[in-house]
PDB file of C-alpha atoms in Angstrom:
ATOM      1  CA  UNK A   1       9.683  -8.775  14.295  1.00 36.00           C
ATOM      2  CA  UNK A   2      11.054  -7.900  10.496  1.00 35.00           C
ATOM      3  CA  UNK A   3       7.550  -6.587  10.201  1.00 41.00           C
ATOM      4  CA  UNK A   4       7.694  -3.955  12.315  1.00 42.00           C
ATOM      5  CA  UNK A   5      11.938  -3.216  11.993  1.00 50.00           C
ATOM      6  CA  UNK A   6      10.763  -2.669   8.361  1.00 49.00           C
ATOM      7  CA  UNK A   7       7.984  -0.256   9.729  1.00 49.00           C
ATOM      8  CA  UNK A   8      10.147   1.506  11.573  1.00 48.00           C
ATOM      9  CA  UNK A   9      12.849   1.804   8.464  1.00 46.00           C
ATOM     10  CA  UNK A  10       9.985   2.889   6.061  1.00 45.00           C
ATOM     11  CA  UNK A  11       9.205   5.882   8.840  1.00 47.00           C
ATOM     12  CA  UNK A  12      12.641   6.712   9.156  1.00 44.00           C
ATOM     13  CA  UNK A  13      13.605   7.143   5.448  1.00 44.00           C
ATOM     14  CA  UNK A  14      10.230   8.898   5.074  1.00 42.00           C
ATOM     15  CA  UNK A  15      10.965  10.877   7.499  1.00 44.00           C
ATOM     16  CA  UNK A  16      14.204  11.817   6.161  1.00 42.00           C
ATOM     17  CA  UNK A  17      13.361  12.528   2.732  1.00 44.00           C
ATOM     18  CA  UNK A  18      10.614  14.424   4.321  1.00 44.00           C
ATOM     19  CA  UNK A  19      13.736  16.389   5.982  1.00 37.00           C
ATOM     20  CA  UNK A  20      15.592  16.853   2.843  1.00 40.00           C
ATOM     21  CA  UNK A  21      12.664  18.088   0.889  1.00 38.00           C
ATOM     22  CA  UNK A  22      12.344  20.857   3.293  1.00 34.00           C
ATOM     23  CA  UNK A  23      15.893  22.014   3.092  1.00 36.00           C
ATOM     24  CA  UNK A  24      15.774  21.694  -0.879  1.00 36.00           C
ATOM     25  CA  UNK A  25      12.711  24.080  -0.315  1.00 33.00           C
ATOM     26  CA  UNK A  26      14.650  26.668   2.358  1.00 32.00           C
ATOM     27  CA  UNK A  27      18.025  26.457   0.483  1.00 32.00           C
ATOM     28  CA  UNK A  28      16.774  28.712  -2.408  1.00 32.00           C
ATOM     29  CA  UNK A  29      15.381  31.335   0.037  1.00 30.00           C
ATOM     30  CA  UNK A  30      18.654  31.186   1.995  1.00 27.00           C
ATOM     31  CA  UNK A  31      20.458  31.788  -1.035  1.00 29.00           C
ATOM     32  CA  UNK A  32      18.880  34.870  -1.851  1.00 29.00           C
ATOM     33  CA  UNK A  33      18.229  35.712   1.866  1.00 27.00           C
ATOM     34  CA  UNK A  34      22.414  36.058   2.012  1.00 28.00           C
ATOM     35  CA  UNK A  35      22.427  38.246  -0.798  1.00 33.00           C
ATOM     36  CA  UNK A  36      20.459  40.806   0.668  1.00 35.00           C
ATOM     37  CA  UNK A  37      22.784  40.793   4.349  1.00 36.00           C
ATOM     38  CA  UNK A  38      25.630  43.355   4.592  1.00 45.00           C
ATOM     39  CA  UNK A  39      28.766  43.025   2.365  1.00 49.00           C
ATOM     40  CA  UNK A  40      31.043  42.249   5.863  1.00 55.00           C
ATOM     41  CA  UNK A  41      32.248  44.279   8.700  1.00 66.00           C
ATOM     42  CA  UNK A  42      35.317  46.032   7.639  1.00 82.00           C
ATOM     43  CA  UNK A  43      37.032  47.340   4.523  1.00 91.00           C
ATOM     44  CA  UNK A  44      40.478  47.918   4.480  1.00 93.00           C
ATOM     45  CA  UNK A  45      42.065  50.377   2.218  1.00 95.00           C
ATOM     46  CA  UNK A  46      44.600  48.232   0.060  1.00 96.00           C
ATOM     47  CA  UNK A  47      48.025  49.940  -0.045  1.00 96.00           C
ATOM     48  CA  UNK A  48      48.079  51.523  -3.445  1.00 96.00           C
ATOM     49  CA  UNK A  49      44.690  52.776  -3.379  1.00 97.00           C
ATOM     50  CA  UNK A  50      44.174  55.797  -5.630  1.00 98.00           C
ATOM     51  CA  UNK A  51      43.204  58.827  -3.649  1.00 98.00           C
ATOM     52  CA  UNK A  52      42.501  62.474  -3.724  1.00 98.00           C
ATOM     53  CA  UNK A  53      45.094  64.631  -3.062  1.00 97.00           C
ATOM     54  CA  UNK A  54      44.114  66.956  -0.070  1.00 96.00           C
ATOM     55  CA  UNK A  55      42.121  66.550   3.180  1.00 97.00           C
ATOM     56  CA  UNK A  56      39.662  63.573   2.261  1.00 98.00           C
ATOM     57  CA  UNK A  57      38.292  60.575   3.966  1.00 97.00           C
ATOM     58  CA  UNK A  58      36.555  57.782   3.557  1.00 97.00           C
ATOM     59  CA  UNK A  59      32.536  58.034   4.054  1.00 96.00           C
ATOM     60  CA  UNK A  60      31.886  54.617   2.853  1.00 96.00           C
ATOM     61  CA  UNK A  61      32.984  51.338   1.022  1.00 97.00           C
ATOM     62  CA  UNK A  62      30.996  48.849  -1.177  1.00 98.00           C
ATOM     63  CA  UNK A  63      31.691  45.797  -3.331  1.00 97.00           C
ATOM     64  CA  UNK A  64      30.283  44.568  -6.454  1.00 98.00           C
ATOM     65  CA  UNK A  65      27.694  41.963  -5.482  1.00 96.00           C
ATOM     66  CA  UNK A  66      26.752  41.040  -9.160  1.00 97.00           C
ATOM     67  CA  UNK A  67      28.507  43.303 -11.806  1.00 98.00           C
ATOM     68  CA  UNK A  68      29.759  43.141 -15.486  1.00 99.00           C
ATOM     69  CA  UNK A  69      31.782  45.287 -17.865  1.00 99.00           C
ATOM     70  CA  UNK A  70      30.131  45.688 -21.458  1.00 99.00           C
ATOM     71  CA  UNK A  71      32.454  46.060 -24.511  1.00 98.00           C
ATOM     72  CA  UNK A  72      31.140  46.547 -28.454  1.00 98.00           C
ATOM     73  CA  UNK A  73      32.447  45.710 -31.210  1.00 98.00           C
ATOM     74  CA  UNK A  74      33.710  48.362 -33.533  1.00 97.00           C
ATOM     75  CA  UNK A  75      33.140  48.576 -37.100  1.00 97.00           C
ATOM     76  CA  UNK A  76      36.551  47.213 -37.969  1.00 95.00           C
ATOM     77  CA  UNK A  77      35.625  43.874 -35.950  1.00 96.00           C
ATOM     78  CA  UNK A  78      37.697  44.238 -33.019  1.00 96.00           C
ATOM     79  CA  UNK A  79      36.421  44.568 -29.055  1.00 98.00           C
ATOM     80  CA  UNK A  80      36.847  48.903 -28.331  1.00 95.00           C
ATOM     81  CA  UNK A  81      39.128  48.747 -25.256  1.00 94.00           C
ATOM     82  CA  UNK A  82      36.218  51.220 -23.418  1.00 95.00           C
ATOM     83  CA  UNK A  83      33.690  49.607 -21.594  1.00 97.00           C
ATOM     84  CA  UNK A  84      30.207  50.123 -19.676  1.00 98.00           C
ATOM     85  CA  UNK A  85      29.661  48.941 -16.236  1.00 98.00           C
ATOM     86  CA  UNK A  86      26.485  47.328 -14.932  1.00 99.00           C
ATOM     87  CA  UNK A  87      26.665  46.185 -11.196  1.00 99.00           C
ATOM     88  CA  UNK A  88      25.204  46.083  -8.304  1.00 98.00           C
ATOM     89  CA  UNK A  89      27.231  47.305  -5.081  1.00 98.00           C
ATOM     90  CA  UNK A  90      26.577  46.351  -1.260  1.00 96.00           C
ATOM     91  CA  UNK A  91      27.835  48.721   1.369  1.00 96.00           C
ATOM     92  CA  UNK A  92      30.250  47.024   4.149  1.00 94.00           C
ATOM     93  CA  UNK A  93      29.273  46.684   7.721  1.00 88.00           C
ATOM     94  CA  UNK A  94      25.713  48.200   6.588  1.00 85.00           C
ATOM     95  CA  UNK A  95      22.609  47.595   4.461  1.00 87.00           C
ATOM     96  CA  UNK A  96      22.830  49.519   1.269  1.00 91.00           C
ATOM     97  CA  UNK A  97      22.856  49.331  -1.950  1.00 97.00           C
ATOM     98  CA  UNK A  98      24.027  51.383  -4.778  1.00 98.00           C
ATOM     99  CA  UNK A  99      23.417  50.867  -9.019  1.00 99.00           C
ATOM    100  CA  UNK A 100      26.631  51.243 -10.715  1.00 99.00           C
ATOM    101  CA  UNK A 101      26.134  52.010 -14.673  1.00 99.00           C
ATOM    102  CA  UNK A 102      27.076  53.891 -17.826  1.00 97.00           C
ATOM    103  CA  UNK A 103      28.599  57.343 -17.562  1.00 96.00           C
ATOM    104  CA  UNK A 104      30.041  55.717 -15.232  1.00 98.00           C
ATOM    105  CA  UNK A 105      27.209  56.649 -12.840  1.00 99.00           C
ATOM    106  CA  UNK A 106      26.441  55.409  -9.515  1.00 99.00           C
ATOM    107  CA  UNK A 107      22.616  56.156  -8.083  1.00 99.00           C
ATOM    108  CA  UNK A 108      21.834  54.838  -4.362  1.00 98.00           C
ATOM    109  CA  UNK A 109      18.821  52.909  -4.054  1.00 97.00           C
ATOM    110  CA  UNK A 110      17.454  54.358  -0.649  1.00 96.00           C
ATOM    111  CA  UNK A 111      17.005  57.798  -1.539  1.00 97.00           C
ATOM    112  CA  UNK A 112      17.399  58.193  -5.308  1.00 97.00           C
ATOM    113  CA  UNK A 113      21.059  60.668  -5.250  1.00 98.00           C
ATOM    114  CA  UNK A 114      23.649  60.244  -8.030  1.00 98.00           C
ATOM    115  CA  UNK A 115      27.042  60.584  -8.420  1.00 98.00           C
ATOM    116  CA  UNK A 116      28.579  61.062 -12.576  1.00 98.00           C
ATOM    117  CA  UNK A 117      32.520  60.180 -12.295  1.00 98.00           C
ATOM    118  CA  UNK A 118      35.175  61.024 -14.641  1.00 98.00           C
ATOM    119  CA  UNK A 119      38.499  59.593 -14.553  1.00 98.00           C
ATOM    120  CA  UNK A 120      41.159  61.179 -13.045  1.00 98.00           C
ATOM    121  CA  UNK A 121      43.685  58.337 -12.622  1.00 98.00           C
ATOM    122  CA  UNK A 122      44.547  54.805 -13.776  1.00 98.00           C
ATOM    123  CA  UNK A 123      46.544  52.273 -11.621  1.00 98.00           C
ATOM    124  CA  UNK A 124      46.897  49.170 -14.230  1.00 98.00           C
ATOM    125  CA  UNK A 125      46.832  45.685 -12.876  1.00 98.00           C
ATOM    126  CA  UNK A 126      48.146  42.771 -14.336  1.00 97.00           C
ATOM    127  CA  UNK A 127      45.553  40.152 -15.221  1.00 97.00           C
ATOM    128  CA  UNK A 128      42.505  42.809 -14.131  1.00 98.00           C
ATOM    129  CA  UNK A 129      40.453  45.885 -15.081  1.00 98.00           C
ATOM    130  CA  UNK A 130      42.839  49.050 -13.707  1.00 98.00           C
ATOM    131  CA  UNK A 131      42.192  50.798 -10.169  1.00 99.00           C
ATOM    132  CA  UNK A 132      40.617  53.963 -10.494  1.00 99.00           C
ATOM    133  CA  UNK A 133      40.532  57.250  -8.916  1.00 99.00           C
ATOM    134  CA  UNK A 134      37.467  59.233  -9.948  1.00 99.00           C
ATOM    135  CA  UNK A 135      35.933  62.703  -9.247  1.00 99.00           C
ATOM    136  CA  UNK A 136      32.572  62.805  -8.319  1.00 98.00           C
ATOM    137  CA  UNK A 137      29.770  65.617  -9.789  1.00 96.00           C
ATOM    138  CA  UNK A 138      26.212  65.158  -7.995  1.00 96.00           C
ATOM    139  CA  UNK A 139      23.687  64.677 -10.468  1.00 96.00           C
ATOM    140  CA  UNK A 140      20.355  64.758  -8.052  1.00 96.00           C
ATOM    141  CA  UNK A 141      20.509  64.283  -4.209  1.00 95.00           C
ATOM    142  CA  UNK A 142      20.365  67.303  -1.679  1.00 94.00           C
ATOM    143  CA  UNK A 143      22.091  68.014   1.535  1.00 95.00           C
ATOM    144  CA  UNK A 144      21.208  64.465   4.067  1.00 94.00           C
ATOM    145  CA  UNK A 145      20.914  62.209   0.725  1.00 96.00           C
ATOM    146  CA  UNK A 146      23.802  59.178   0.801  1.00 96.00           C
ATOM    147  CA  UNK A 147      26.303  60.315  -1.784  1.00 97.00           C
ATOM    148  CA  UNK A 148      25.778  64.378  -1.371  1.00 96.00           C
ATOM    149  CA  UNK A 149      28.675  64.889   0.106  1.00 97.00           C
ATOM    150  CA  UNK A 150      30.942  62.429  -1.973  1.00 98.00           C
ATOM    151  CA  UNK A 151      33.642  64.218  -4.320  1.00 98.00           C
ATOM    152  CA  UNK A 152      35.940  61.582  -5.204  1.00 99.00           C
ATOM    153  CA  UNK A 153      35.211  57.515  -6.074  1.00 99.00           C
ATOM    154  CA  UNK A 154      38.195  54.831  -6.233  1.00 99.00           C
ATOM    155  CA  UNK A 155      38.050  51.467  -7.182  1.00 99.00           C
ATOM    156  CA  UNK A 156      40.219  48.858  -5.801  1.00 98.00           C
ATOM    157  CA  UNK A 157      40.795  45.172  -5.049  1.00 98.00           C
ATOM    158  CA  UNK A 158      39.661  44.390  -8.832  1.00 98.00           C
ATOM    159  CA  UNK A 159      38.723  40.975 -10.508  1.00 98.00           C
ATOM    160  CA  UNK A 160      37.993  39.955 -13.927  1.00 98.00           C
ATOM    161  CA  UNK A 161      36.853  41.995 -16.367  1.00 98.00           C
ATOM    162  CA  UNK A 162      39.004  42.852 -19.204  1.00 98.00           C
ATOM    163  CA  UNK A 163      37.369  43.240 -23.045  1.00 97.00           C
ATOM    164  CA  UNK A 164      37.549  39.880 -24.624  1.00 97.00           C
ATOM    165  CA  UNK A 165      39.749  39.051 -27.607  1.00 95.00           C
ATOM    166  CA  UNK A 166      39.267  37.526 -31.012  1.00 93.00           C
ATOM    167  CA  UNK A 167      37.437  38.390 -33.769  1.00 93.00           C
ATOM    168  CA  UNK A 168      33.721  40.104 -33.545  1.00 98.00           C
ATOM    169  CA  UNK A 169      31.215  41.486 -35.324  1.00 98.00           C
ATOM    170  CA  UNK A 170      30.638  44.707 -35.471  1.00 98.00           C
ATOM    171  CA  UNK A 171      27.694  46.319 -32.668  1.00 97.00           C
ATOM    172  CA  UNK A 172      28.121  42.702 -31.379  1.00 98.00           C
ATOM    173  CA  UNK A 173      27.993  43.512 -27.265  1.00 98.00           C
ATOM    174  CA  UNK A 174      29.502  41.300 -24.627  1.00 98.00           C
ATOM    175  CA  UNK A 175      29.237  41.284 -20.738  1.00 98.00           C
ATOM    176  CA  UNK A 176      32.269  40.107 -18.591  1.00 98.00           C
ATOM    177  CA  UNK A 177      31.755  39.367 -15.053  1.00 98.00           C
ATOM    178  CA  UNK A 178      34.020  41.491 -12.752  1.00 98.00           C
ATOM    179  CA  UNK A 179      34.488  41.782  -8.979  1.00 98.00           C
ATOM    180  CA  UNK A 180      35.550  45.216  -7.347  1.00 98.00           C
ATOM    181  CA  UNK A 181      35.211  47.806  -4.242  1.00 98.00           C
ATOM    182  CA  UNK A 182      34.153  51.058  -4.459  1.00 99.00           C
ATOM    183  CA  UNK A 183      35.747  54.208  -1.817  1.00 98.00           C
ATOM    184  CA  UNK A 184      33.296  56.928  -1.595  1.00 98.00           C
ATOM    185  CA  UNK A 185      35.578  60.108  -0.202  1.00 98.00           C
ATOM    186  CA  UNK A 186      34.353  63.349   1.153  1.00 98.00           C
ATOM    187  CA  UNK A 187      36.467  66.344   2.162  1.00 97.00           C
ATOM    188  CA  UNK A 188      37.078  66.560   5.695  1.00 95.00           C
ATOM    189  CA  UNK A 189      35.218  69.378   8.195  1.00 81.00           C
TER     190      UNK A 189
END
């Protein structure tokens, strides 16, 4: 009788590792499966939100799926206040994605158009990278392309970010992880 209630145990914990082993496998795949799925359903415009003066609204929103800010050193050893994005943005309630990187540029990655921003105007925030309002000049993409139309770019809702401090040496680069969503406006017609 132990024989076989030992048989029985044996087949169960086999099976169960067998069970485990499989999610172990699937996990991974999930994991990156997720990070290709829309950023969410709605954005919200946070009150305080930068925006264009004038007739504008809202084409789009995304949010930094993986991003960083990259400060240098400058000669005198100290981290230069300017820095150099490099993220990756996810459109809410759709699929797309969009590269955000130095210039500050932002190119989508379904049909190649791209936006160069300037700064237009800072909103600091305490413990945070500022909120920005930016304008927009197309760099490639015709009429139908994703950000054709798109004049003005703020960034809200910010996280992380800010140049480190301390002592450095000089051309020495550093990346700090930041969190952020991008408004893509367009005039109204």
């Amino acid at each position: 009788m132990w024989a076989i209630g030992g048989k029985r145990r044996i087949r169960a914990a086999l099976a169960l590792a067998g069970v485990g082993a499989l999610a172990a496998l699937i996990a991974p795949a999930t994991a990156q499966a997720t990070d290709h799925r829309p950023a969410g359903h709605r954005f919200t415009l946070p009150p305080g939100t930068p925006a264009p003066d004038g007739d504008y609204r809202v084409l789009s929103a995304y949010r930094v799926v993986r991003g960083v800010q990259i400060y240098t050193c400058d000669p005198a050893g100290t981290w230069n206040p300017a820095s150099t994005p490099e993220a990756t943005l996810a459109r809410y309630g759709r699929h797309g994605r969009i590269h955000h990187y130095g210039g500050p540029r932002w190119t989508s990655k379904r049909d190649g158009s791209t936006l160069l921003g300037a700064v237009a105007k800072r909103v600091p925030k305490d413990g945070t990278i500022p909120w920005l309002l930016l304008t927009a000049t197309r760099e490639s993409g015709g009429p139908g392309t994703e950000l054709y139309a798109v004049t003005h770019i703020s960034r809200v809702n910010t996280s992380g970010g800010l140049a480190p401090t301390g002592a450095c040496t000089p051309g020495e680069k550093r990346a700090v992880r930041y969190g952020a969503d991008y408004v893509f406006w367009v005039p109204k017609s």
